[in-house]
CSV table of C-alpha atoms in Angstrom, one decimal:
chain,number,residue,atom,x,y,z
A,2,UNK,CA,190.1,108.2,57.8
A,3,UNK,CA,189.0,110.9,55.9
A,4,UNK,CA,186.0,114.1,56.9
A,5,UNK,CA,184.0,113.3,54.0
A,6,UNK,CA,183.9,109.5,55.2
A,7,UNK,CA,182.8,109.9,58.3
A,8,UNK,CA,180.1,112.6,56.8
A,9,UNK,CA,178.6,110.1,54.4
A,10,UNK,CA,178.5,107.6,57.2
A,11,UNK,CA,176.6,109.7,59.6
A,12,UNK,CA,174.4,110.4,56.4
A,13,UNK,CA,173.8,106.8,55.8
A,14,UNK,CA,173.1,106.2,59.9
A,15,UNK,CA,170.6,109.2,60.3
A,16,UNK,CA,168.6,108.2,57.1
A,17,UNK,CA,169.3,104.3,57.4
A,18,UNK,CA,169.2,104.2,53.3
A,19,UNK,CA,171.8,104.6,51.2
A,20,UNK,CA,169.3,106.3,48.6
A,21,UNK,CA,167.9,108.7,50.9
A,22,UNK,CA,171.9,109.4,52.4
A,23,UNK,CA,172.7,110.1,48.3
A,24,UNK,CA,169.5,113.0,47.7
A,25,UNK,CA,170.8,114.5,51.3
A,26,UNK,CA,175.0,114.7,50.4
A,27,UNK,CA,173.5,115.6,46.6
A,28,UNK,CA,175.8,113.0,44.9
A,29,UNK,CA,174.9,109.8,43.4
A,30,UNK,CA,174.3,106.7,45.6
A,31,UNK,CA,177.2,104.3,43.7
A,32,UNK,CA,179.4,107.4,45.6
A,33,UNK,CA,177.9,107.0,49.0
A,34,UNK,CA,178.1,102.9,48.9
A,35,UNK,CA,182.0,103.1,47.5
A,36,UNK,CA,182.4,105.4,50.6
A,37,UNK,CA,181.2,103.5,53.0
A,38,UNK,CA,183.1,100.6,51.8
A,39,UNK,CA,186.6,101.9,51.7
A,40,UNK,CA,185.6,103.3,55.4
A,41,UNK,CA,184.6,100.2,56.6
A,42,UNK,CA,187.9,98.1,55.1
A,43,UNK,CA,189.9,100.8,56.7
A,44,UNK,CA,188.5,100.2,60.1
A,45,UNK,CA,188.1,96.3,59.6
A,46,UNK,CA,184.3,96.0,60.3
A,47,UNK,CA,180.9,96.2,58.7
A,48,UNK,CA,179.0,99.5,59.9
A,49,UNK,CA,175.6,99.0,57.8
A,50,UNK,CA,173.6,95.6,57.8
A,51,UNK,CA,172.1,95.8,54.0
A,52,UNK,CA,168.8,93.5,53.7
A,53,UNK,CA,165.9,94.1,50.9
A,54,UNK,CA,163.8,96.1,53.3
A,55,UNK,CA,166.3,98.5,54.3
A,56,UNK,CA,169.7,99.3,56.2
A,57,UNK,CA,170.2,98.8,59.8
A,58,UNK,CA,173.8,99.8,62.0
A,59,UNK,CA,176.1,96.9,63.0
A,60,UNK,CA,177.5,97.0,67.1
A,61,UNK,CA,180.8,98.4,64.9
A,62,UNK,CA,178.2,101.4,63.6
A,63,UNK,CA,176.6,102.4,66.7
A,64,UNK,CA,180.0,102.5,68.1
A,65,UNK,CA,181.2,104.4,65.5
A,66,UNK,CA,178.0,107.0,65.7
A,67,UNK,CA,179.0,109.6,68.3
A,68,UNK,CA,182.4,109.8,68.0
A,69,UNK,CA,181.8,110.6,63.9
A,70,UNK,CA,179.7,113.1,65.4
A,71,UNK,CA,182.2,114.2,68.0
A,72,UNK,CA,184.7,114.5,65.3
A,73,UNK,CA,182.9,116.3,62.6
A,74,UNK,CA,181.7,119.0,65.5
A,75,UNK,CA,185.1,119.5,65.8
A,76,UNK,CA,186.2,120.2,62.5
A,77,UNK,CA,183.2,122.6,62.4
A,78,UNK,CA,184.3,124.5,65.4
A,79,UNK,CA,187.8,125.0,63.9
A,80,UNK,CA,186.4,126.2,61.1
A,81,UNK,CA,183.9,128.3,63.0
A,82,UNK,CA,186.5,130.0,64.9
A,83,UNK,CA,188.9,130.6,61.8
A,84,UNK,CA,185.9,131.9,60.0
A,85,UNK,CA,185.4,134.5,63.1
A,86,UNK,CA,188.9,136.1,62.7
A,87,UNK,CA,187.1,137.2,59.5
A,88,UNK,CA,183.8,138.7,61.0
A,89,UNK,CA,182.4,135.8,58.8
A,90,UNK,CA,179.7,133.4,60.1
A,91,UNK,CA,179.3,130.6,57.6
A,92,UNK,CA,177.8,126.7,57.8
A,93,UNK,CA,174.8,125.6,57.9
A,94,UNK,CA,172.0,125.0,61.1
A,95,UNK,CA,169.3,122.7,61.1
A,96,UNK,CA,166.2,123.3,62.8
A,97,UNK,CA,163.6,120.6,63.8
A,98,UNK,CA,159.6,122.4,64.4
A,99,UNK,CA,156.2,121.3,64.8
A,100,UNK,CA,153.4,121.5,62.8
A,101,UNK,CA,150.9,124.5,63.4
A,102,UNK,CA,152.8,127.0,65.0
A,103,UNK,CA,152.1,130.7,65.1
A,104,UNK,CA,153.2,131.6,68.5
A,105,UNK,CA,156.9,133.1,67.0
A,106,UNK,CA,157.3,134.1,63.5
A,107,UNK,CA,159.8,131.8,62.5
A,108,UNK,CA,159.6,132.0,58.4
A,109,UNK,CA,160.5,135.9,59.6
A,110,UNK,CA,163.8,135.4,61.8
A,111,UNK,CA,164.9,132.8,59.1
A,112,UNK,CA,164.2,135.4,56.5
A,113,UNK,CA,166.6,138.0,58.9
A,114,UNK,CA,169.1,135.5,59.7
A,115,UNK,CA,169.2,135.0,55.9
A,116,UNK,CA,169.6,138.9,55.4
A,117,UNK,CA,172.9,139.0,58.2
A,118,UNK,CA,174.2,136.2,57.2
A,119,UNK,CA,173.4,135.2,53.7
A,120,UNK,CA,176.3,132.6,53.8
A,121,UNK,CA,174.4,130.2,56.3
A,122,UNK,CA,172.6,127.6,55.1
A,123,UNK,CA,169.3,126.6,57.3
A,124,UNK,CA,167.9,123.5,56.7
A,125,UNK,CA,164.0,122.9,58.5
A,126,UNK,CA,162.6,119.9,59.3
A,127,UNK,CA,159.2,119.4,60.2
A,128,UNK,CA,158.3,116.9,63.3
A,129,UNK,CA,157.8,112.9,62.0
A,130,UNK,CA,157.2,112.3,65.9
A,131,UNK,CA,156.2,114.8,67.9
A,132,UNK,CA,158.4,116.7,70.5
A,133,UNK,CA,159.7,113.4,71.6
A,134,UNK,CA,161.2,112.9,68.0
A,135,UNK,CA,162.4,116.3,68.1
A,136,UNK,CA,164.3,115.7,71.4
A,137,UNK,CA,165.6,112.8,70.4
A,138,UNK,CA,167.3,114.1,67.1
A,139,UNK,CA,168.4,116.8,69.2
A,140,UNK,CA,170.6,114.3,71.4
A,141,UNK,CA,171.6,111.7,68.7
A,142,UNK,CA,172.8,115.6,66.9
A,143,UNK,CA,170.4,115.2,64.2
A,144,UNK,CA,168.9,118.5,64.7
A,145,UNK,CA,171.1,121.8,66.2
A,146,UNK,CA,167.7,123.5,67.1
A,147,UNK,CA,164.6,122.3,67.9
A,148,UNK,CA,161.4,124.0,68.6
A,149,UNK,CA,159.1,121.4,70.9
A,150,UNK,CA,157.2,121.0,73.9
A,151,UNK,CA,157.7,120.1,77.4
A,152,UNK,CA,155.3,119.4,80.0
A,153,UNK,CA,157.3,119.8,83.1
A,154,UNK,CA,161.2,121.0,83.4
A,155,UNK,CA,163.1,120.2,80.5
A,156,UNK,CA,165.2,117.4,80.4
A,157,UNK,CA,169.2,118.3,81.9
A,158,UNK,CA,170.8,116.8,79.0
A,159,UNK,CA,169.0,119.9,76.6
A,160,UNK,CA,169.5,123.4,76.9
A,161,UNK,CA,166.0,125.1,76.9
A,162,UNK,CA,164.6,128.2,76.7
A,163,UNK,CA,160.7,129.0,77.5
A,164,UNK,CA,158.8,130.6,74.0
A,165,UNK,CA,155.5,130.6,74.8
A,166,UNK,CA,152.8,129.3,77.4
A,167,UNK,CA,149.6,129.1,76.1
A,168,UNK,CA,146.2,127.9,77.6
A,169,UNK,CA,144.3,125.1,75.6
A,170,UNK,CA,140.7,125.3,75.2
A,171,UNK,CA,138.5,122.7,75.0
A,172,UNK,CA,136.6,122.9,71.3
A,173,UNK,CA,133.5,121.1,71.1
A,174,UNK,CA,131.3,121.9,67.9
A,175,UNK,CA,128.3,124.3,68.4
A,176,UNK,CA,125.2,122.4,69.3
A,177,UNK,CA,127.2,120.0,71.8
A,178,UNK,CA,125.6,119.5,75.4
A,179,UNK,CA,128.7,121.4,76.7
A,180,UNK,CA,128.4,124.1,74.1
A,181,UNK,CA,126.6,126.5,75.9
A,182,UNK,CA,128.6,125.9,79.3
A,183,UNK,CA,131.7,128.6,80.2
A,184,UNK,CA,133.6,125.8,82.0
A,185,UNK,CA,133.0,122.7,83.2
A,186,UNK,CA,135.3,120.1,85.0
A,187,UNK,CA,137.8,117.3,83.4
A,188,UNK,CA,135.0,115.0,84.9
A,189,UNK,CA,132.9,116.1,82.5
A,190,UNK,CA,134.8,114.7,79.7
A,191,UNK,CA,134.7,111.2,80.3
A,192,UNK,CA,133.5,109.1,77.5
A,193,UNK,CA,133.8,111.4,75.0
A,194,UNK,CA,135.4,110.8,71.8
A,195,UNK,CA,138.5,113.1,71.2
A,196,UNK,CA,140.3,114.4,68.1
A,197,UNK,CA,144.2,114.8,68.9
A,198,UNK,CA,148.0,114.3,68.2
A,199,UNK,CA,149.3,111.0,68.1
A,200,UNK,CA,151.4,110.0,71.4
A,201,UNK,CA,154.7,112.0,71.7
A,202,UNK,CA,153.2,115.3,70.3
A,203,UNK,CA,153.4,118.1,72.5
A,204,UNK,CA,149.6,118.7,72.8
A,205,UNK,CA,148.8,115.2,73.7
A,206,UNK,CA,151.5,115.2,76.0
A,207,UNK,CA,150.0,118.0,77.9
A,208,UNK,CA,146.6,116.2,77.8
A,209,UNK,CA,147.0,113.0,78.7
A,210,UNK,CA,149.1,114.5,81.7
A,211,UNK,CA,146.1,116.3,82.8
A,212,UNK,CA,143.5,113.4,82.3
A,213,UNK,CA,146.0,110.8,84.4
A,214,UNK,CA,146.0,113.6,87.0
A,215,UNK,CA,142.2,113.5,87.3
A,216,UNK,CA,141.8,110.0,87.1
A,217,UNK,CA,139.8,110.4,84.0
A,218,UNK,CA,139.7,108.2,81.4
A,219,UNK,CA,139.4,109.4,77.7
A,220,UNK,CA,139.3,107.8,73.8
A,221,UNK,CA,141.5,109.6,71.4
A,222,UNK,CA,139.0,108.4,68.4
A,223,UNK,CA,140.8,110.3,66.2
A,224,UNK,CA,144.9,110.9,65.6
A,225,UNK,CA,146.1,114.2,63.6
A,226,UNK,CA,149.7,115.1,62.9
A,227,UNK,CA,149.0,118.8,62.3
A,228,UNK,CA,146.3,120.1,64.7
A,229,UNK,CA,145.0,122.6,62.3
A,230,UNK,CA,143.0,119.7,60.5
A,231,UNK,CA,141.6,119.3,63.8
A,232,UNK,CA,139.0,121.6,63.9
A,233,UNK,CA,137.1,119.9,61.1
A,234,UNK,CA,136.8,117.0,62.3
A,235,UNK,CA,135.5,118.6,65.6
A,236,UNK,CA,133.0,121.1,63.4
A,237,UNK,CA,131.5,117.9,61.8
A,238,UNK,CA,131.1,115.5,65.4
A,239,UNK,CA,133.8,113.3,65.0
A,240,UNK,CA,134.5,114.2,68.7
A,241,UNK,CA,136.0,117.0,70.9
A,242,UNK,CA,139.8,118.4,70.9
A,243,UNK,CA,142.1,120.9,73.2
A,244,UNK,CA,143.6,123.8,70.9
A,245,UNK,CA,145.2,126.4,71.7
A,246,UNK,CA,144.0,130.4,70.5
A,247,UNK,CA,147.0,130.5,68.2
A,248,UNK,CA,145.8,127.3,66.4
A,249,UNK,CA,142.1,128.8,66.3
A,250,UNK,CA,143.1,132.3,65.1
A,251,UNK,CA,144.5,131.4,62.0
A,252,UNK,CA,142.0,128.5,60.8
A,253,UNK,CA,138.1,128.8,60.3
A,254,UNK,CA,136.9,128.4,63.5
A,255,UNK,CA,132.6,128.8,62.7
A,256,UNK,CA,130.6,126.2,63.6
A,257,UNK,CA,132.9,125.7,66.9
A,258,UNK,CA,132.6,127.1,70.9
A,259,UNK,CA,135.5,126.8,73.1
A,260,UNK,CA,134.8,125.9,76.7
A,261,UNK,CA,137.6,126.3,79.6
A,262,UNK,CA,138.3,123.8,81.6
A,263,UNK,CA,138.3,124.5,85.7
A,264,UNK,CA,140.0,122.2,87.3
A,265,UNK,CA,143.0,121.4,86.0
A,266,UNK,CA,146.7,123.4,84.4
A,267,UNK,CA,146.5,122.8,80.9
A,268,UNK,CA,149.1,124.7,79.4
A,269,UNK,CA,151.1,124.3,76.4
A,270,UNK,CA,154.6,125.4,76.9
A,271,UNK,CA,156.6,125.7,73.9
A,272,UNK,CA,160.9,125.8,74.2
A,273,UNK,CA,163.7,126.4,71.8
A,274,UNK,CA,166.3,123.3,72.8
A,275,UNK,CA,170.0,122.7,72.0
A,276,UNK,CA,172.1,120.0,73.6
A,277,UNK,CA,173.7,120.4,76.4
A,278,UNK,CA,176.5,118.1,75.4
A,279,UNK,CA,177.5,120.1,72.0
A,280,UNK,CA,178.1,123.6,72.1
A,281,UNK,CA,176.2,125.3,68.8
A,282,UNK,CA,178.1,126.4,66.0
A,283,UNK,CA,178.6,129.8,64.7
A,284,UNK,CA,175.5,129.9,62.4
A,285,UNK,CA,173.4,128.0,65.3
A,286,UNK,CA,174.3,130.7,68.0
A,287,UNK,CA,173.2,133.1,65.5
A,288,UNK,CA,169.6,132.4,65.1
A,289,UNK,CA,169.4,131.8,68.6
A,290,UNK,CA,170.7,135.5,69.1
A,291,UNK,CA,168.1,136.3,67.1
A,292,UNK,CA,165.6,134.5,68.5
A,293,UNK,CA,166.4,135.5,71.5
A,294,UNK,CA,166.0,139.5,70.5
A,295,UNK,CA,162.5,138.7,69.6
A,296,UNK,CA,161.6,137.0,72.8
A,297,UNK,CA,163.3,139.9,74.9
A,298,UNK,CA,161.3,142.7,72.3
A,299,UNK,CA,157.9,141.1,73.3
């Protein structure tokens, strides 16, 4: 059993394509199939179910899964540590982030990282499912970093570290009976139509928390991936939405009033998460040194 073989299956199990496995390793897909094959007569079993609407694991591939990982973690902290006789950091981090955020200047401490150590390949991805997504590519080792949010403790089985807590306002658009009103309570709310993230998103998260806490009942009428389209639908009466100031100071935010909410925490609290059952490689401890700087500087 060979590195490479286990690396194109893990390929093929995160992306459940072969095609998609293929663009990701940058080889051609006859490669990736003839790979798997010779990988899966070695160990005597199929890994991959193959059916026209896509691949799925076997019992034998989700077997197989985390101890591929285990393995090729391994082989990266050997390298890691050879790499560190040399003063060299090397290899490549991949980062999982939301949509919309502005709270820490990540494009910045990517571009520094880049600067230090210009051998380190960093690879973003942006959320397909919310912070629950991101926390679960975090544990399956899909992601080495993720930037998400948590609306209590953080989970024991991640390794979290607090960015930012930020207040959510309510935004209602200018002209709305609760326009000219400071605060008013969650009661208030009921019946209204809301603009927000789908379930699993951070700011929903927080949200729906609140409202179950209240015993208030809401309609999300309206379901945006990146909050920052938010605020139109909200300008034009589509219905009413939480953001937060860092979301409204970098989008066009006339024809809008925000109104607080008294009775109730809502607080969007975002982390920086590793798993706690992997230590990070060279090139992931890195970035989180710096980003670690940049929280400490503030």
């Amino acid at each position: 059993m060979e590195l490479r073989q286990l690396e194109y299956f893990l390929a093929v199990a995160d992306n459940l394509s072969f095609t998609r496995a293929a663009r990701q390793l940058n080889v051609v897909q006859s490669g990736v199939s003839a790979t798997i094959k010779a990988l899966e007569r070695e160990l005597g079993a199929e890994l991959f179910v193959r059916h026209p609407t896509g691949t799925a694991l076997t019992p034998a591939g989700q077997e197989l899964r985390p101890h591929a990982r285990a393995t090729l973690d391994a082989a990266r902290a050997a390298k890691d540590a050879v790499n560190a006789t040399r003063g060299a950091v090397r290899g490549a981090v991949t980062v999982g982030t939301l949509t919309s955020i502005t709270v820490i200047d990540l494009p910045a401490l990517l571009a520094e990282l880049h600067r230090r150590h210009p051998e380190v390949l960093v690879q973003l991805r942006a959320a397909s499912a919310g912070s629950a997504g991101l926390a679960r590519q975090l544990r399956d080792g899909d992601l080495d970093i993720a930037f998400l949010v948590f609306t209590g403790a953080p989970p024991t089985d991640l390794r979290a570290r607090l960015v930012a807590a930020v207040p959510l306002l309510l935004v209602v658009p200018a002209g709305h009976p609760l326009a000219s009103r400071g605060e008013v309570p969650l009661s208030a709310l009921a019946g209204l139509p809301f603009v927000d993230s789908p379930p699993g998103y951070g700011t929903r998260a927080v949200v729906d928390k609140a409202f179950a806490a209240a015993g208030v009942e809401r309609t999300v009428t309206i379901e945006v991936a990146d909050l920052g389209t938010a605020a139109g639908y909200i300008r034009n009466g589509l219905g009413v939405g939480f953001l937060s100031w860092s979301i409204l100071d970098g989008i066009d935010d006339s024809g809008l009033v925000t109104v607080r909410i008294a009775d109730q925490d809502l607080t969007w609290r975002l982390y920086v998460a590793t798993s706690a059952a992997r230590p990070p490689s060279a090139a992931a401890r890195a970035l989180l040194a710096l980003i670690e700087d940049e929280l400490r500087s503030r």
